[in-house]
């Protein structure tokens, strides 16, 4: 079981339900837990497919991963990726109707294109960012325009994480760290724009969440300026993944849904604990 949890980066999935919650909040509609479940299924599918696609590279660079270590067969990983993709798209259709089906289909297509063709190209970070943009819009339903700033905030954050993820083996260059920090700054600015329309309590709550985001993701990335070695990069990636949670919570708090935002933040300590137990990068 541990090998399967490592394959799909199970703890990192704690950062996923907040996408649809943020999209729903930004669009002013009620959250649909079924769409959050669909997002998690599609995320796990992408992680399993990622390891299947990188199995030969991992055999040299990360032999401890589930496939090269022999704990999971390549066929098993590919089969799981296909099954989770189908389950995720079907779940989105049940809870989101035709629009949910269309967006989940686009999301799944983007994830498979990234893992199979685009990951090691210049288009890779943008493709991964597009996956998370679509995930936020999945929660927004028909109100995609209202949710666009928050979707772009999550996309910018994901772009930065993907850049850092490419440096997990050899370490980060100063240019990579600068680009990741720039993406984090852009993400915070876009989130502030997305949250500007709420009442005073909501705006203050959102500002606190954005500050928490910068303290979690931004601080971990900034530390790479002094120590950019691979282990520190992996730590920064893990913290940046978890840093997405307060960013999502900002959108929720900005609409005055403070209890829901607090529930999202409660996933942070659990995510940190699980990340120490199960590999997420």
mmCIF file of C-alpha atoms in Angstrom:
data_model
loop_
_atom_site.group_PDB
_atom_site.id
_atom_site.type_symbol
_atom_site.label_atom_id
_atom_site.label_comp_id
_atom_site.label_asym_id
_atom_site.label_seq_id
_atom_site.Cartn_x
_atom_site.Cartn_y
_atom_site.Cartn_z
ATOM 1 C CA UNK A 1 0.000 0.000 0.000
ATOM 2 C CA UNK A 2 2.828 2.415 0.802
ATOM 3 C CA UNK A 3 4.218 1.968 -2.704
ATOM 4 C CA UNK A 4 0.863 2.923 -4.256
ATOM 5 C CA UNK A 5 0.622 5.964 -1.996
ATOM 6 C CA UNK A 6 4.098 7.010 -3.087
ATOM 7 C CA UNK A 7 3.198 6.446 -6.734
ATOM 8 C CA UNK A 8 0.284 8.909 -6.647
ATOM 9 C CA UNK A 9 1.967 11.300 -4.178
ATOM 10 C CA UNK A 10 -1.017 10.864 -1.884
ATOM 11 C CA UNK A 11 -0.175 13.649 0.624
ATOM 12 C CA UNK A 12 0.153 16.215 -2.168
ATOM 13 C CA UNK A 13 -3.497 15.593 -3.054
ATOM 14 C CA UNK A 14 -4.418 17.628 0.028
ATOM 15 C CA UNK A 15 -3.625 20.670 -2.106
ATOM 16 C CA UNK A 16 -6.143 19.667 -4.777
ATOM 17 C CA UNK A 17 -9.709 19.997 -3.332
ATOM 18 C CA UNK A 18 -9.065 23.677 -2.677
ATOM 19 C CA UNK A 19 -8.906 24.318 -6.432
ATOM 20 C CA UNK A 20 -12.597 23.677 -6.981
ATOM 21 C CA UNK A 21 -13.498 25.340 -3.664
ATOM 22 C CA UNK A 22 -11.576 28.452 -4.712
ATOM 23 C CA UNK A 23 -13.209 28.405 -8.129
ATOM 24 C CA UNK A 24 -16.665 28.108 -6.630
ATOM 25 C CA UNK A 25 -16.006 30.902 -4.139
ATOM 26 C CA UNK A 26 -14.576 33.228 -6.785
ATOM 27 C CA UNK A 27 -17.623 32.553 -8.951
ATOM 28 C CA UNK A 28 -20.020 33.104 -6.062
ATOM 29 C CA UNK A 29 -21.535 29.626 -6.204
ATOM 30 C CA UNK A 30 -21.818 26.804 -3.699
ATOM 31 C CA UNK A 31 -18.976 24.318 -3.520
ATOM 32 C CA UNK A 32 -19.611 20.814 -4.822
ATOM 33 C CA UNK A 33 -17.619 18.141 -2.968
ATOM 34 C CA UNK A 34 -18.091 15.759 -5.878
ATOM 35 C CA UNK A 35 -16.061 18.034 -8.139
ATOM 36 C CA UNK A 36 -13.306 18.170 -5.528
ATOM 37 C CA UNK A 37 -13.273 14.362 -5.507
ATOM 38 C CA UNK A 38 -13.011 14.350 -9.304
ATOM 39 C CA UNK A 39 -10.017 16.681 -9.069
ATOM 40 C CA UNK A 40 -8.239 14.392 -6.636
ATOM 41 C CA UNK A 41 -8.814 11.367 -8.855
ATOM 42 C CA UNK A 42 -7.413 13.192 -11.884
ATOM 43 C CA UNK A 43 -4.428 14.426 -9.877
ATOM 44 C CA UNK A 44 -3.600 10.916 -8.729
ATOM 45 C CA UNK A 45 -3.959 9.701 -12.314
ATOM 46 C CA UNK A 46 -1.445 12.297 -13.464
ATOM 47 C CA UNK A 47 1.033 11.312 -10.778
ATOM 48 C CA UNK A 48 0.811 7.608 -11.657
ATOM 49 C CA UNK A 49 1.201 8.385 -15.360
ATOM 50 C CA UNK A 50 4.149 10.655 -14.586
ATOM 51 C CA UNK A 51 6.037 7.807 -12.940
ATOM 52 C CA UNK A 52 5.175 5.426 -15.766
ATOM 53 C CA UNK A 53 6.451 7.942 -18.312
ATOM 54 C CA UNK A 54 9.642 8.656 -16.336
ATOM 55 C CA UNK A 55 10.368 5.054 -15.344
ATOM 56 C CA UNK A 56 13.617 4.841 -17.348
ATOM 57 C CA UNK A 57 14.875 8.206 -16.104
ATOM 58 C CA UNK A 58 13.931 7.320 -12.536
ATOM 59 C CA UNK A 59 15.869 4.062 -12.817
ATOM 60 C CA UNK A 60 19.015 6.208 -13.013
ATOM 61 C CA UNK A 61 18.100 9.280 -10.982
ATOM 62 C CA UNK A 62 15.550 8.031 -8.434
ATOM 63 C CA UNK A 63 15.873 4.260 -8.127
ATOM 64 C CA UNK A 64 13.918 4.360 -4.868
ATOM 65 C CA UNK A 65 10.679 5.333 -6.666
ATOM 66 C CA UNK A 66 7.975 2.595 -6.789
ATOM 67 C CA UNK A 67 8.476 1.469 -10.406
ATOM 68 C CA UNK A 68 12.297 1.280 -10.686
ATOM 69 C CA UNK A 69 12.519 -0.281 -7.228
ATOM 70 C CA UNK A 70 10.261 -3.095 -8.454
ATOM 71 C CA UNK A 71 7.509 -2.486 -5.910
ATOM 72 C CA UNK A 72 5.018 -1.624 -8.664
ATOM 73 C CA UNK A 73 5.090 -2.872 -12.253
ATOM 74 C CA UNK A 74 4.962 -0.410 -15.166
ATOM 75 C CA UNK A 75 1.762 -2.100 -16.354
ATOM 76 C CA UNK A 76 0.200 -1.652 -12.939
ATOM 77 C CA UNK A 77 1.051 2.049 -12.859
ATOM 78 C CA UNK A 78 -0.289 2.666 -16.368
ATOM 79 C CA UNK A 79 -3.461 0.720 -15.603
ATOM 80 C CA UNK A 80 -4.025 2.725 -12.437
ATOM 81 C CA UNK A 81 -3.505 5.988 -14.332
ATOM 82 C CA UNK A 82 -6.103 5.018 -16.925
ATOM 83 C CA UNK A 83 -8.605 3.825 -14.310
ATOM 84 C CA UNK A 84 -8.248 6.968 -12.190
ATOM 85 C CA UNK A 85 -8.593 9.176 -15.272
ATOM 86 C CA UNK A 86 -11.834 7.469 -16.242
ATOM 87 C CA UNK A 87 -13.148 7.673 -12.695
ATOM 88 C CA UNK A 88 -12.243 11.357 -12.412
ATOM 89 C CA UNK A 89 -13.912 12.349 -15.679
ATOM 90 C CA UNK A 90 -17.021 10.308 -14.861
ATOM 91 C CA UNK A 91 -17.264 11.845 -11.377
ATOM 92 C CA UNK A 92 -16.989 15.345 -12.847
ATOM 93 C CA UNK A 93 -19.785 14.529 -15.289
ATOM 94 C CA UNK A 94 -22.057 13.279 -12.500
ATOM 95 C CA UNK A 95 -21.570 16.341 -10.288
ATOM 96 C CA UNK A 96 -20.881 19.006 -12.910
ATOM 97 C CA UNK A 97 -23.015 17.992 -15.859
ATOM 98 C CA UNK A 98 -21.891 18.630 -19.408
ATOM 99 C CA UNK A 99 -19.666 21.545 -18.429
ATOM 100 C CA UNK A 100 -18.007 19.429 -15.758
ATOM 101 C CA UNK A 101 -17.474 16.641 -18.280
ATOM 102 C CA UNK A 102 -15.960 19.046 -20.813
ATOM 103 C CA UNK A 103 -13.591 20.705 -18.343
ATOM 104 C CA UNK A 104 -12.529 17.401 -16.783
ATOM 105 C CA UNK A 105 -11.905 16.013 -20.261
ATOM 106 C CA UNK A 106 -9.712 18.998 -21.115
ATOM 107 C CA UNK A 107 -7.903 18.666 -17.787
ATOM 108 C CA UNK A 108 -7.257 14.966 -18.330
ATOM 109 C CA UNK A 109 -6.057 15.618 -21.879
ATOM 110 C CA UNK A 110 -3.662 18.323 -20.671
ATOM 111 C CA UNK A 111 -2.305 16.045 -17.947
ATOM 112 C CA UNK A 112 -1.695 13.145 -20.337
ATOM 113 C CA UNK A 113 -0.117 15.489 -22.905
ATOM 114 C CA UNK A 114 2.204 16.847 -20.225
ATOM 115 C CA UNK A 115 3.277 13.442 -18.934
ATOM 116 C CA UNK A 116 3.676 11.782 -22.322
ATOM 117 C CA UNK A 117 4.989 14.594 -24.550
ATOM 118 C CA UNK A 118 5.504 17.996 -22.968
ATOM 119 C CA UNK A 119 7.131 17.421 -19.594
ATOM 120 C CA UNK A 120 10.716 17.697 -20.785
ATOM 121 C CA UNK A 121 10.074 20.498 -23.285
ATOM 122 C CA UNK A 122 9.932 24.271 -22.908
ATOM 123 C CA UNK A 123 6.129 24.012 -22.898
ATOM 124 C CA UNK A 124 6.100 21.730 -19.854
ATOM 125 C CA UNK A 125 5.577 24.306 -17.076
ATOM 126 C CA UNK A 126 2.826 26.051 -19.039
ATOM 127 C CA UNK A 127 1.066 22.733 -19.658
ATOM 128 C CA UNK A 128 1.148 21.881 -15.977
ATOM 129 C CA UNK A 129 -0.111 25.355 -15.090
ATOM 130 C CA UNK A 130 -2.984 24.862 -17.547
ATOM 131 C CA UNK A 131 -4.035 21.726 -15.658
ATOM 132 C CA UNK A 132 -4.500 23.668 -12.422
ATOM 133 C CA UNK A 133 -6.214 26.580 -14.192
ATOM 134 C CA UNK A 134 -8.759 24.128 -15.586
ATOM 135 C CA UNK A 135 -9.150 22.565 -12.153
ATOM 136 C CA UNK A 136 -10.131 25.907 -10.613
ATOM 137 C CA UNK A 137 -12.525 26.610 -13.478
ATOM 138 C CA UNK A 138 -14.093 23.185 -12.914
ATOM 139 C CA UNK A 139 -15.337 24.482 -9.564
ATOM 140 C CA UNK A 140 -16.593 27.747 -11.064
ATOM 141 C CA UNK A 141 -19.210 26.127 -13.270
ATOM 142 C CA UNK A 142 -20.620 28.541 -15.858
ATOM 143 C CA UNK A 143 -19.046 31.609 -14.183
ATOM 144 C CA UNK A 144 -15.568 31.166 -15.610
ATOM 145 C CA UNK A 145 -14.924 34.883 -16.147
ATOM 146 C CA UNK A 146 -15.446 35.687 -12.477
ATOM 147 C CA UNK A 147 -13.069 32.899 -11.460
ATOM 148 C CA UNK A 148 -10.392 33.716 -14.058
ATOM 149 C CA UNK A 149 -8.085 35.819 -11.801
ATOM 150 C CA UNK A 150 -8.013 33.101 -9.133
ATOM 151 C CA UNK A 151 -7.504 30.398 -11.751
ATOM 152 C CA UNK A 152 -4.550 32.344 -13.152
ATOM 153 C CA UNK A 153 -3.150 32.790 -9.617
ATOM 154 C CA UNK A 154 -3.136 29.028 -9.107
ATOM 155 C CA UNK A 155 -1.706 28.561 -12.598
ATOM 156 C CA UNK A 156 1.153 30.996 -11.931
ATOM 157 C CA UNK A 157 1.962 29.196 -8.693
ATOM 158 C CA UNK A 158 1.998 25.845 -10.470
ATOM 159 C CA UNK A 159 4.264 27.239 -13.187
ATOM 160 C CA UNK A 160 6.822 28.159 -10.536
ATOM 161 C CA UNK A 161 6.629 24.773 -8.824
ATOM 162 C CA UNK A 162 7.148 23.000 -12.135
ATOM 163 C CA UNK A 163 10.257 25.054 -12.836
ATOM 164 C CA UNK A 164 11.649 24.116 -9.429
ATOM 165 C CA UNK A 165 10.717 20.477 -9.934
ATOM 166 C CA UNK A 166 13.104 20.327 -12.885
ATOM 167 C CA UNK A 167 15.952 21.185 -10.512
ATOM 168 C CA UNK A 168 15.324 18.396 -7.984
ATOM 169 C CA UNK A 169 18.151 16.237 -9.324
ATOM 170 C CA UNK A 170 20.938 18.713 -10.124
ATOM 171 C CA UNK A 171 20.012 21.650 -7.881
ATOM 172 C CA UNK A 172 18.624 25.082 -8.720
ATOM 173 C CA UNK A 173 20.390 27.831 -10.628
ATOM 174 C CA UNK A 174 19.953 31.473 -9.568
ATOM 175 C CA UNK A 175 17.812 32.035 -12.676
ATOM 176 C CA UNK A 176 15.480 29.174 -11.732
ATOM 177 C CA UNK A 177 15.049 30.515 -8.197
ATOM 178 C CA UNK A 178 14.346 34.007 -9.529
ATOM 179 C CA UNK A 179 11.738 32.707 -11.967
ATOM 180 C CA UNK A 180 10.026 30.656 -9.272
ATOM 181 C CA UNK A 181 9.904 33.640 -6.929
ATOM 182 C CA UNK A 182 8.535 35.826 -9.722
ATOM 183 C CA UNK A 183 5.767 33.288 -10.344
ATOM 184 C CA UNK A 184 4.962 33.242 -6.627
ATOM 185 C CA UNK A 185 4.795 37.037 -6.533
ATOM 186 C CA UNK A 186 2.518 37.097 -9.581
ATOM 187 C CA UNK A 187 0.320 34.480 -7.974
ATOM 188 C CA UNK A 188 -0.055 36.548 -4.798
ATOM 189 C CA UNK A 189 -0.909 39.659 -6.837
ATOM 190 C CA UNK A 190 -3.527 37.829 -8.897
ATOM 191 C CA UNK A 191 -5.068 36.376 -5.748
ATOM 192 C CA UNK A 192 -5.315 39.881 -4.295
ATOM 193 C CA UNK A 193 -7.151 41.003 -7.434
ATOM 194 C CA UNK A 194 -9.488 38.013 -7.184
ATOM 195 C CA UNK A 195 -10.359 38.854 -3.561
ATOM 196 C CA UNK A 196 -10.830 42.591 -3.870
ATOM 197 C CA UNK A 197 -14.619 42.526 -4.190
ATOM 198 C CA UNK A 198 -15.555 41.080 -0.789
ATOM 199 C CA UNK A 199 -16.552 42.851 2.420
ATOM 200 C CA UNK A 200 -14.014 44.178 4.921
ATOM 201 C CA UNK A 201 -13.884 40.950 6.925
ATOM 202 C CA UNK A 202 -13.417 38.911 3.790
ATOM 203 C CA UNK A 203 -10.667 41.149 2.435
ATOM 204 C CA UNK A 204 -8.795 41.036 5.739
ATOM 205 C CA UNK A 205 -9.125 37.265 5.866
ATOM 206 C CA UNK A 206 -7.914 36.956 2.290
ATOM 207 C CA UNK A 207 -4.945 39.241 2.994
ATOM 208 C CA UNK A 208 -3.960 37.052 5.942
ATOM 209 C CA UNK A 209 -4.168 33.941 3.760
ATOM 210 C CA UNK A 210 -2.052 35.508 1.021
ATOM 211 C CA UNK A 211 0.538 36.475 3.629
ATOM 212 C CA UNK A 212 0.512 32.851 4.815
ATOM 213 C CA UNK A 213 1.022 31.703 1.259
ATOM 214 C CA UNK A 214 4.067 33.921 0.839
ATOM 215 C CA UNK A 215 5.429 32.768 4.199
ATOM 216 C CA UNK A 216 5.053 29.112 3.215
ATOM 217 C CA UNK A 217 5.968 28.963 -0.473
ATOM 218 C CA UNK A 218 7.882 32.207 -0.916
ATOM 219 C CA UNK A 219 10.118 31.723 2.090
ATOM 220 C CA UNK A 220 11.019 28.151 1.087
ATOM 221 C CA UNK A 221 11.897 29.299 -2.418
ATOM 222 C CA UNK A 222 13.867 32.334 -1.217
ATOM 223 C CA UNK A 223 15.991 30.047 0.991
ATOM 224 C CA UNK A 224 17.313 28.423 -2.195
ATOM 225 C CA UNK A 225 19.355 31.539 -2.899
ATOM 226 C CA UNK A 226 21.670 30.523 -0.065
ATOM 227 C CA UNK A 227 21.435 26.729 -0.484
ATOM 228 C CA UNK A 228 20.229 25.522 -3.913
ATOM 229 C CA UNK A 229 21.304 21.876 -3.599
ATOM 230 C CA UNK A 230 18.886 19.129 -4.700
ATOM 231 C CA UNK A 231 17.629 18.187 -1.236
ATOM 232 C CA UNK A 232 16.763 21.803 -0.470
ATOM 233 C CA UNK A 233 15.027 22.086 -3.844
ATOM 234 C CA UNK A 234 12.913 19.030 -3.026
ATOM 235 C CA UNK A 235 12.012 20.600 0.314
ATOM 236 C CA UNK A 236 11.072 23.852 -1.408
ATOM 237 C CA UNK A 237 8.878 21.949 -3.867
ATOM 238 C CA UNK A 238 7.117 20.124 -1.026
ATOM 239 C CA UNK A 239 6.508 23.381 0.848
ATOM 240 C CA UNK A 240 5.365 25.117 -2.325
ATOM 241 C CA UNK A 241 2.824 22.370 -2.989
ATOM 242 C CA UNK A 242 1.438 22.807 0.518
ATOM 243 C CA UNK A 243 1.660 26.591 0.105
ATOM 244 C CA UNK A 244 -1.081 26.326 -2.473
ATOM 245 C CA UNK A 245 -3.557 25.664 0.348
ATOM 246 C CA UNK A 246 -3.481 29.165 1.900
ATOM 247 C CA UNK A 247 -3.619 30.622 -1.618
ATOM 248 C CA UNK A 248 -6.831 28.693 -2.278
ATOM 249 C CA UNK A 249 -8.119 29.634 1.173
ATOM 250 C CA UNK A 250 -7.649 33.310 0.277
ATOM 251 C CA UNK A 251 -10.282 33.028 -2.453
ATOM 252 C CA UNK A 252 -12.646 31.291 -0.068
ATOM 253 C CA UNK A 253 -12.076 33.777 2.760
ATOM 254 C CA UNK A 254 -12.444 36.673 0.345
ATOM 255 C CA UNK A 255 -16.069 35.687 -0.172
ATOM 256 C CA UNK A 256 -16.680 35.655 3.581
ATOM 257 C CA UNK A 257 -16.563 31.861 3.856
ATOM 258 C CA UNK A 258 -14.192 31.949 6.801
ATOM 259 C CA UNK A 259 -15.185 28.574 8.264
ATOM 260 C CA UNK A 260 -14.524 26.898 4.916
ATOM 261 C CA UNK A 261 -11.188 28.697 4.620
ATOM 262 C CA UNK A 262 -10.222 27.521 8.112
ATOM 263 C CA UNK A 263 -11.116 23.957 7.143
ATOM 264 C CA UNK A 264 -8.780 24.218 4.159
ATOM 265 C CA UNK A 265 -5.959 25.516 6.335
ATOM 266 C CA UNK A 266 -6.437 22.588 8.698
ATOM 267 C CA UNK A 267 -5.004 20.387 5.938
ATOM 268 C CA UNK A 268 -1.605 22.099 6.219
ATOM 269 C CA UNK A 269 -0.283 20.349 9.354
ATOM 270 C CA UNK A 270 -1.638 17.033 8.096
ATOM 271 C CA UNK A 271 0.088 17.596 4.770
ATOM 272 C CA UNK A 272 3.411 18.394 6.418
ATOM 273 C CA UNK A 273 3.211 15.292 8.570
ATOM 274 C CA UNK A 274 2.243 13.038 5.671
ATOM 275 C CA UNK A 275 4.923 14.515 3.424
ATOM 276 C CA UNK A 276 7.500 13.444 5.966
ATOM 277 C CA UNK A 277 6.115 9.892 5.839
ATOM 278 C CA UNK A 278 5.369 9.479 2.124
ATOM 279 C CA UNK A 279 7.445 10.923 -0.706
ATOM 280 C CA UNK A 280 5.712 13.689 -2.673
ATOM 281 C CA UNK A 281 8.457 14.555 -5.156
#
